[in-house]
mmCIF file of C-alpha atoms and ligand atoms in Angstrom:
data_model
loop_
_atom_site.group_PDB
_atom_site.id
_atom_site.type_symbol
_atom_site.label_atom_id
_atom_site.label_comp_id
_atom_site.label_asym_id
_atom_site.label_seq_id
_atom_site.Cartn_x
_atom_site.Cartn_y
_atom_site.Cartn_z
ATOM 1 C CA LEU A 405 129.354 52.835 160.202
ATOM 2 C CA GLY A 406 132.582 50.801 160.726
ATOM 3 C CA ASP A 407 134.564 54.335 161.024
ATOM 4 C CA LYS A 408 131.954 55.278 163.575
ATOM 5 C CA ILE A 409 132.087 52.557 165.589
ATOM 6 C CA ASN A 410 135.833 52.567 165.665
ATOM 7 C CA LYS A 411 135.842 55.909 166.814
ATOM 8 C CA LYS A 412 134.197 54.834 169.729
ATOM 9 C CA ILE A 413 136.703 52.129 171.098
ATOM 10 C CA ILE A 414 139.356 53.622 173.485
ATOM 11 C CA ASN A 415 142.447 52.629 172.551
ATOM 12 C CA GLY A 416 143.925 51.922 176.191
ATOM 13 C CA LYS A 417 147.064 50.120 174.207
ATOM 14 C CA LYS A 418 148.027 53.151 172.286
ATOM 15 C CA ILE A 419 147.543 55.532 175.408
ATOM 16 C CA ALA A 420 149.455 53.047 177.549
ATOM 17 C CA LYS A 421 152.175 53.050 175.115
ATOM 18 C CA ASP A 422 152.537 56.917 175.414
ATOM 19 C CA ILE A 423 152.644 56.884 178.825
ATOM 20 C CA LYS A 424 155.360 54.402 178.917
ATOM 21 C CA LYS A 425 157.243 56.345 176.525
ATOM 22 C CA ASN A 426 157.481 58.899 178.700
ATOM 23 C CA VAL A 427 158.150 56.939 181.939
ATOM 24 C CA GLY A 428 161.018 55.537 179.714
ATOM 25 C CA LYS A 429 162.287 59.028 179.226
ATOM 26 C CA GLY A 430 162.170 60.096 182.805
ATOM 27 C CA VAL A 431 164.064 56.752 183.593
ATOM 28 C CA LEU A 432 166.817 58.325 181.251
ATOM 29 C CA ILE A 433 167.046 61.300 182.733
ATOM 30 C CA LEU A 434 167.050 59.972 186.218
ATOM 31 C CA ALA A 435 169.897 57.944 185.465
ATOM 32 C CA GLU A 436 171.921 60.236 183.668
ATOM 33 C CA LYS A 437 171.465 63.486 185.987
ATOM 34 C CA TYR A 438 170.916 61.285 189.489
ATOM 35 C CA LYS A 439 172.502 58.339 188.971
ATOM 36 C CA ILE A 440 169.764 56.392 190.134
ATOM 37 C CA PHE A 441 168.299 53.436 188.520
ATOM 38 C CA PRO A 442 164.619 52.359 189.392
ATOM 39 C CA ARG A 443 163.963 49.204 190.376
ATOM 40 C CA LEU A 444 160.741 47.166 191.265
ATOM 41 C CA ASP A 445 160.719 43.822 193.476
ATOM 42 C CA MET A 446 158.049 41.643 192.919
ATOM 43 C CA ILE A 447 157.107 38.896 195.492
ATOM 44 C CA LEU A 448 155.249 36.308 193.701
ATOM 45 C CA ILE A 449 153.712 33.235 196.498
ATOM 46 C CA GLY A 450 152.932 29.666 195.101
ATOM 47 C CA ASP A 451 152.397 28.927 191.246
ATOM 48 C CA ASN A 452 149.014 30.581 190.498
ATOM 49 C CA SER A 453 149.425 30.705 186.592
ATOM 50 C CA GLU A 454 147.685 34.018 186.310
ATOM 51 C CA SER A 455 149.739 35.508 189.049
ATOM 52 C CA THR A 456 153.090 34.121 187.276
ATOM 53 C CA LEU A 457 152.048 35.480 183.858
ATOM 54 C CA TYR A 458 150.898 38.826 185.457
ATOM 55 C CA THR A 459 154.277 39.317 186.948
ATOM 56 C CA ARG A 460 156.403 38.224 183.969
ATOM 57 C CA ALA A 461 154.268 40.753 182.049
ATOM 58 C CA LYS A 462 155.537 43.296 184.411
ATOM 59 C CA ARG A 463 158.827 42.473 184.593
ATOM 60 C CA LYS A 464 159.019 42.360 180.518
ATOM 61 C CA TYR A 465 157.759 45.717 180.107
ATOM 62 C CA ALA A 466 159.689 47.241 183.396
ATOM 63 C CA LYS A 467 162.787 46.042 181.640
ATOM 64 C CA LYS A 468 161.829 47.808 178.122
ATOM 65 C CA LEU A 469 162.057 50.717 180.027
ATOM 66 C CA GLY A 470 165.288 50.514 181.600
ATOM 67 C CA ILE A 471 163.691 49.908 184.891
ATOM 68 C CA LYS A 472 165.377 46.943 186.978
ATOM 69 C CA SER A 473 163.013 44.303 188.596
ATOM 70 C CA LYS A 474 163.317 40.961 190.434
ATOM 71 C CA ILE A 475 160.487 38.663 191.135
ATOM 72 C CA HIS A 476 161.222 36.988 194.708
ATOM 73 C CA ARG A 477 159.283 33.423 193.943
ATOM 74 C CA LEU A 478 158.354 31.863 197.305
ATOM 75 C CA PRO A 479 156.978 28.336 197.923
ATOM 76 C CA ALA A 480 153.134 28.259 198.436
ATOM 77 C CA ASP A 481 153.702 26.707 201.851
ATOM 78 C CA ILE A 482 156.013 29.386 203.081
ATOM 79 C CA SER A 483 154.866 31.038 206.505
ATOM 80 C CA GLU A 484 153.844 34.685 206.943
ATOM 81 C CA LYS A 485 156.699 35.342 209.272
ATOM 82 C CA GLN A 486 158.763 34.870 206.122
ATOM 83 C CA VAL A 487 157.104 36.826 203.918
ATOM 84 C CA LEU A 488 157.064 39.769 206.240
ATOM 85 C CA GLY A 489 161.021 39.100 206.971
ATOM 86 C CA LEU A 490 161.607 39.548 203.337
ATOM 87 C CA ILE A 491 159.194 42.699 202.733
ATOM 88 C CA ASP A 492 161.256 44.427 205.804
ATOM 89 C CA GLU A 493 164.399 43.519 204.242
ATOM 90 C CA LEU A 494 163.257 45.252 200.952
ATOM 91 C CA ASN A 495 161.865 48.034 202.743
ATOM 92 C CA ASP A 496 165.495 48.869 203.941
ATOM 93 C CA ALA A 497 167.176 47.885 200.611
ATOM 94 C CA PRO A 498 168.258 51.391 199.152
ATOM 95 C CA ASP A 499 168.199 50.153 195.948
ATOM 96 C CA THR A 500 164.802 48.901 195.704
ATOM 97 C CA HIS A 501 161.701 51.550 195.093
ATOM 98 C CA GLY A 502 159.003 49.454 194.792
ATOM 99 C CA ILE A 503 157.781 46.239 196.167
ATOM 100 C CA LEU A 504 154.576 44.285 194.920
ATOM 101 C CA VAL A 505 152.943 41.489 196.587
ATOM 102 C CA GLN A 506 151.279 39.802 193.795
ATOM 103 C CA LEU A 507 147.543 38.784 194.834
ATOM 104 C CA PRO A 508 145.615 36.921 195.623
ATOM 105 C CA LEU A 509 147.421 35.143 198.561
ATOM 106 C CA SER A 510 146.570 31.680 199.990
ATOM 107 C CA GLN A 511 144.483 31.478 202.935
ATOM 108 C CA HIS A 512 147.413 30.667 205.613
ATOM 109 C CA ILE A 513 148.798 34.345 204.748
ATOM 110 C CA SER A 514 147.071 37.381 206.034
ATOM 111 C CA ALA A 515 146.826 40.023 202.812
ATOM 112 C CA GLN A 516 146.322 42.783 205.033
ATOM 113 C CA LYS A 517 149.321 42.278 207.140
ATOM 114 C CA VAL A 518 151.578 41.456 204.616
ATOM 115 C CA ILE A 519 150.501 44.764 202.239
ATOM 116 C CA ASP A 520 150.583 46.831 205.407
ATOM 117 C CA THR A 521 154.395 45.982 206.157
ATOM 118 C CA ILE A 522 155.210 47.485 202.693
ATOM 119 C CA ASP A 523 156.798 51.219 203.246
ATOM 120 C CA PRO A 524 154.104 53.263 202.066
ATOM 121 C CA LYS A 525 156.717 55.067 200.328
ATOM 122 C CA LYS A 526 157.542 51.760 198.532
ATOM 123 C CA ASP A 527 154.050 50.842 197.828
ATOM 124 C CA VAL A 528 153.584 51.311 193.963
ATOM 125 C CA ASP A 529 150.444 49.445 193.973
ATOM 126 C CA GLY A 530 148.868 51.970 196.638
ATOM 127 C CA PHE A 531 147.493 49.088 198.669
ATOM 128 C CA THR A 532 148.701 50.141 202.064
ATOM 129 C CA VAL A 533 146.222 51.445 204.801
ATOM 130 C CA TYR A 534 148.229 54.791 204.532
ATOM 131 C CA ASN A 535 147.818 55.574 200.535
ATOM 132 C CA MET A 536 144.482 54.106 200.724
ATOM 133 C CA GLY A 537 143.532 56.175 203.494
ATOM 134 C CA ASN A 538 144.756 59.382 201.958
ATOM 135 C CA ILE A 539 142.796 58.756 199.019
ATOM 136 C CA PHE A 540 139.673 58.145 201.055
ATOM 137 C CA LEU A 541 140.097 61.250 202.687
ATOM 138 C CA GLY A 542 140.495 63.438 199.357
ATOM 139 C CA TYR A 543 144.624 63.989 200.420
ATOM 140 C CA LYS A 544 147.407 63.125 197.889
ATOM 141 C CA PRO A 545 148.515 59.628 198.714
ATOM 142 C CA TYR A 546 152.283 58.575 197.313
ATOM 143 C CA PHE A 547 150.547 56.354 194.975
ATOM 144 C CA TYR A 548 147.249 55.589 193.526
ATOM 145 C CA PRO A 549 146.310 51.996 192.807
ATOM 146 C CA CYS A 550 147.440 51.127 189.087
ATOM 147 C CA THR A 551 144.050 50.239 187.580
ATOM 148 C CA PRO A 552 142.039 52.660 189.026
ATOM 149 C CA GLN A 553 144.285 55.363 187.958
ATOM 150 C CA GLY A 554 144.495 54.381 184.494
ATOM 151 C CA VAL A 555 140.709 54.296 184.520
ATOM 152 C CA ILE A 556 140.775 57.966 185.603
ATOM 153 C CA TYR A 557 143.323 58.790 183.193
ATOM 154 C CA LEU A 558 141.117 57.085 180.280
ATOM 155 C CA LEU A 559 138.078 58.833 181.127
ATOM 156 C CA LYS A 560 140.047 62.242 181.497
ATOM 157 C CA SER A 561 141.329 61.721 177.792
ATOM 158 C CA VAL A 562 137.984 60.639 176.306
ATOM 159 C CA LEU A 563 135.648 63.349 178.336
ATOM 160 C CA GLY A 564 138.231 66.029 178.585
ATOM 161 C CA GLY A 565 139.914 66.824 182.226
ATOM 162 C CA ASP A 566 136.671 68.094 184.061
ATOM 163 C CA LEU A 567 134.893 65.086 185.206
ATOM 164 C CA SER A 568 132.564 67.278 187.774
ATOM 165 C CA GLY A 569 128.841 66.452 188.090
ATOM 166 C CA LEU A 570 128.991 63.217 185.790
ATOM 167 C CA ASP A 571 126.710 60.218 187.126
ATOM 168 C CA VAL A 572 128.968 57.162 187.393
ATOM 169 C CA ILE A 573 128.138 53.537 188.492
ATOM 170 C CA MET A 574 130.763 51.312 190.073
ATOM 171 C CA VAL A 575 129.935 47.896 189.612
ATOM 172 C CA GLY A 576 132.442 45.810 192.042
ATOM 173 C CA ARG A 577 133.578 46.661 195.375
ATOM 174 C CA SER A 578 136.978 44.912 195.527
ATOM 175 C CA ASN A 579 139.923 46.428 197.551
ATOM 176 C CA ILE A 580 142.043 46.839 194.508
ATOM 177 C CA VAL A 581 139.695 48.164 192.285
ATOM 178 C CA GLY A 582 135.866 49.027 193.066
ATOM 179 C CA LYS A 583 136.743 50.812 196.292
ATOM 180 C CA PRO A 584 139.720 52.928 195.482
ATOM 181 C CA LEU A 585 138.150 53.886 192.196
ATOM 182 C CA SER A 586 135.071 54.790 193.707
ATOM 183 C CA TYR A 587 136.667 57.341 196.042
ATOM 184 C CA MET A 588 138.926 58.779 193.303
ATOM 185 C CA MET A 589 135.810 59.322 191.238
ATOM 186 C CA ILE A 590 134.220 61.465 194.364
ATOM 187 C CA ASN A 591 137.286 63.241 194.615
ATOM 188 C CA GLU A 592 136.996 64.237 190.867
ATOM 189 C CA ASN A 593 133.511 65.376 191.926
ATOM 190 C CA MET A 594 131.279 62.779 190.016
ATOM 191 C CA THR A 595 128.463 61.479 191.416
ATOM 192 C CA VAL A 596 129.008 58.070 192.456
ATOM 193 C CA THR A 597 126.941 54.962 192.884
ATOM 194 C CA VAL A 598 128.516 51.775 194.219
ATOM 195 C CA THR A 599 127.088 48.342 193.684
ATOM 196 C CA HIS A 600 128.160 44.766 194.276
ATOM 197 C CA SER A 601 126.522 41.166 193.994
ATOM 198 C CA TYR A 602 123.829 42.264 196.538
ATOM 199 C CA THR A 603 122.617 44.996 194.671
ATOM 200 C CA LYS A 604 118.984 45.280 193.572
ATOM 201 C CA ASN A 605 117.655 46.414 189.822
ATOM 202 C CA LEU A 606 121.628 46.846 188.726
ATOM 203 C CA ASN A 607 120.108 47.225 185.109
ATOM 204 C CA GLU A 608 118.001 49.918 186.098
ATOM 205 C CA LEU A 609 120.810 51.779 187.953
ATOM 206 C CA CYS A 610 123.022 51.347 185.065
ATOM 207 C CA ARG A 611 120.587 52.692 182.660
ATOM 208 C CA GLU A 612 120.663 56.461 184.163
ATOM 209 C CA LYS A 613 124.574 56.702 184.550
ATOM 210 C CA ASP A 614 126.571 58.698 182.173
ATOM 211 C CA VAL A 615 129.996 56.514 182.776
ATOM 212 C CA ILE A 616 129.477 52.970 183.453
ATOM 213 C CA VAL A 617 132.603 50.982 185.318
ATOM 214 C CA SER A 618 132.767 47.323 186.132
ATOM 215 C CA ALA A 619 135.232 45.031 187.478
ATOM 216 C CA VAL A 620 133.278 41.815 188.691
ATOM 217 C CA GLY A 621 134.429 39.374 185.909
ATOM 218 C CA ASN A 622 130.997 38.100 184.718
ATOM 219 C CA PRO A 623 131.403 37.778 181.146
ATOM 220 C CA GLY A 624 128.962 39.950 179.047
ATOM 221 C CA MET A 625 126.901 40.598 182.264
ATOM 222 C CA ILE A 626 125.875 44.320 181.108
ATOM 223 C CA LYS A 627 123.937 44.014 178.264
ATOM 224 C CA ALA A 628 122.975 46.970 175.623
ATOM 225 C CA ASP A 629 119.571 47.704 176.746
ATOM 226 C CA TRP A 630 121.347 48.603 180.423
ATOM 227 C CA VAL A 631 123.270 51.327 178.426
ATOM 228 C CA LYS A 632 122.181 54.758 178.211
ATOM 229 C CA GLU A 633 122.483 56.175 174.685
ATOM 230 C CA GLY A 634 125.991 57.473 174.502
ATOM 231 C CA ALA A 635 127.222 56.524 178.005
ATOM 232 C CA VAL A 636 131.114 55.900 178.175
ATOM 233 C CA CYS A 637 131.738 52.176 179.407
ATOM 234 C CA ILE A 638 134.953 51.187 180.844
ATOM 235 C CA ASP A 639 135.336 47.222 181.372
ATOM 236 C CA ILE A 640 138.020 46.023 184.183
ATOM 237 C CA GLY A 641 136.143 42.603 183.723
ATOM 238 C CA ILE A 642 138.547 39.631 182.310
ATOM 239 C CA LYS A 643 137.685 36.394 182.059
ATOM 240 C CA ARG A 644 139.514 33.641 180.066
ATOM 241 C CA ARG A 645 137.038 31.647 177.642
ATOM 242 C CA ASP A 646 138.312 28.815 175.869
ATOM 243 C CA ILE A 647 136.542 28.678 172.328
ATOM 244 C CA GLY A 648 137.851 25.682 170.301
ATOM 245 C CA ASP A 649 141.413 25.506 171.016
ATOM 246 C CA LYS A 650 141.875 29.223 171.396
ATOM 247 C CA VAL A 651 141.926 31.207 174.149
ATOM 248 C CA HIS A 652 139.899 34.689 174.342
ATOM 249 C CA LEU A 653 140.094 37.094 176.783
ATOM 250 C CA VAL A 654 136.470 38.414 177.616
ATOM 251 C CA GLY A 655 134.898 41.583 179.509
ATOM 252 C CA ASP A 656 131.786 42.481 181.247
ATOM 253 C CA PHE A 657 130.025 43.840 178.904
ATOM 254 C CA ASP A 658 128.361 42.259 175.897
ATOM 255 C CA TYR A 659 130.987 44.075 173.781
ATOM 256 C CA GLU A 660 129.294 43.513 170.183
ATOM 257 C CA GLU A 661 126.019 45.024 171.150
ATOM 258 C CA VAL A 662 126.881 47.410 173.607
ATOM 259 C CA ILE A 663 129.310 49.013 171.420
ATOM 260 C CA LYS A 664 126.265 50.104 169.282
ATOM 261 C CA LYS A 665 124.984 52.478 171.970
ATOM 262 C CA ALA A 666 127.856 53.437 174.067
ATOM 263 C CA GLY A 667 129.426 56.775 173.346
ATOM 264 C CA PHE A 668 133.219 55.176 174.252
ATOM 265 C CA ILE A 669 133.798 51.582 175.347
ATOM 266 C CA THR A 670 137.229 49.941 176.417
ATOM 267 C CA PRO A 671 138.135 46.996 174.363
ATOM 268 C CA VAL A 672 139.033 43.594 176.200
ATOM 269 C CA PRO A 673 141.772 42.864 175.544
ATOM 270 C CA GLY A 674 143.553 46.291 174.924
ATOM 271 C CA GLY A 675 141.964 48.683 176.966
ATOM 272 C CA VAL A 676 142.196 48.828 180.746
ATOM 273 C CA GLY A 677 144.683 46.109 181.177
ATOM 274 C CA PRO A 678 147.559 47.775 179.287
ATOM 275 C CA MET A 679 146.880 51.022 181.149
ATOM 276 C CA THR A 680 147.435 48.922 184.575
ATOM 277 C CA ILE A 681 151.183 48.230 183.599
ATOM 278 C CA ALA A 682 151.786 51.471 182.600
ATOM 279 C CA MET A 683 150.778 53.071 185.892
ATOM 280 C CA LEU A 684 152.690 50.540 187.769
ATOM 281 C CA LEU A 685 155.819 51.439 185.820
ATOM 282 C CA LEU A 686 154.697 55.036 186.315
ATOM 283 C CA ASN A 687 154.654 54.429 189.992
ATOM 284 C CA THR A 688 157.887 53.016 189.931
ATOM 285 C CA LEU A 689 159.663 56.021 188.823
ATOM 286 C CA LYS A 690 157.639 58.236 191.227
ATOM 287 C CA ALA A 691 158.889 55.864 193.926
ATOM 288 C CA ALA A 692 162.668 56.570 193.076
ATOM 289 C CA LEU A 693 161.934 60.093 192.986
ATOM 290 C CA ILE A 694 159.949 59.894 196.393
ATOM 291 C CA LEU A 695 162.697 58.192 197.934
ATOM 292 C CA ASN A 696 165.295 60.149 196.827
ATOM 293 C CA ASP A 697 163.321 63.438 197.261
ATOM 294 C CA ILE A 698 163.875 64.755 193.922
ATOM 295 C CA ASN A 699 161.331 67.141 192.606
ATOM 296 C CA ASP A 700 161.993 67.386 189.037
ATOM 297 C CA GLN A 701 159.725 68.691 186.316
ATOM 298 C CA ASP A 702 161.626 66.974 183.492
ATOM 299 C CA ILE A 703 160.862 63.424 184.944
ATOM 300 C CA MET A 704 157.623 63.409 186.587
ATOM 301 C CA VAL A 705 155.336 64.582 183.746
ATOM 302 C CA TYR A 706 151.975 63.498 184.948
HETATM 303 N N1 GUN B 169 146.234 41.230 191.292
HETATM 304 C C1 GUN B 169 145.100 41.102 190.423
HETATM 305 N N2 GUN B 169 145.342 42.638 190.328
HETATM 306 C C2 GUN B 169 146.449 42.917 190.996
HETATM 307 C C3 GUN B 169 147.260 44.315 191.230
HETATM 308 O O1 GUN B 169 147.007 45.320 190.478
HETATM 309 N N3 GUN B 169 148.334 44.182 191.862
HETATM 310 C C4 GUN B 169 148.892 43.185 192.333
HETATM 311 N N4 GUN B 169 149.836 43.149 193.167
HETATM 312 N N5 GUN B 169 148.161 41.812 192.494
HETATM 313 C C5 GUN B 169 146.968 41.887 191.327
#
């Protein structure tokens, strides 16, 4: 039985590792053939501890692949105008390929304004209106948002390349995950039900679906009896839980019970999380190619 359970676990960590390996190879070829060195500039405002951890993790993995990066740490009370000024500078900097503003931002700064000041060709998070709008229309953006791109990759790796006709429920409608991922799944010819905190009978809606994707951050919310036998469960929820003196990360699914019914499930941690970083690094490499008008199949393998 243990072996049967193990086969259901989607090893995002391992899949992300393979992607990062290929990105690393691409970075090497880009350097040797074109003398171009991909660089990611991250803007971190204030001292939110999770945001600090996330940007450090991004920098650590970038470095492993030979991608240059810099974290621009700005004080919490910095003005919106100064942030926009820095983004303008980075937009114009020829050595900067990716620009990422770590979210959330404090109230006195408009996230919409800040994000949409980023050059869409440097928008490695895929959050600008230009990139989002293209996804909405079913056109190719320069960049897909990292977590949604990672989820589509995982779904294709367990279900085969063709997702057409599958019934999926998206729990959560955030701008960084729920909305873009919903449209990306529509573009894959899936039948998508988008739900949120006002949705009625969420459990019954979930029970009918081939795929359940949840990104709300409500630990253990999705119970085994919400899940159809054999359904694919993708857990994007992540919350810290202090148990004794240890910190645990927990997802939106009641993992221990749901895994008995699921066809496949992503663990937390080690599922979607590592894919997000892999996709960011992939997008940074892609940005270096786009900005330099390079179309090289040896480098861009995805
Ligand atoms: N905050 C939470 N997720 C993300 C993300 O994917 N990108 C950025 N920039 N900030 C985030």
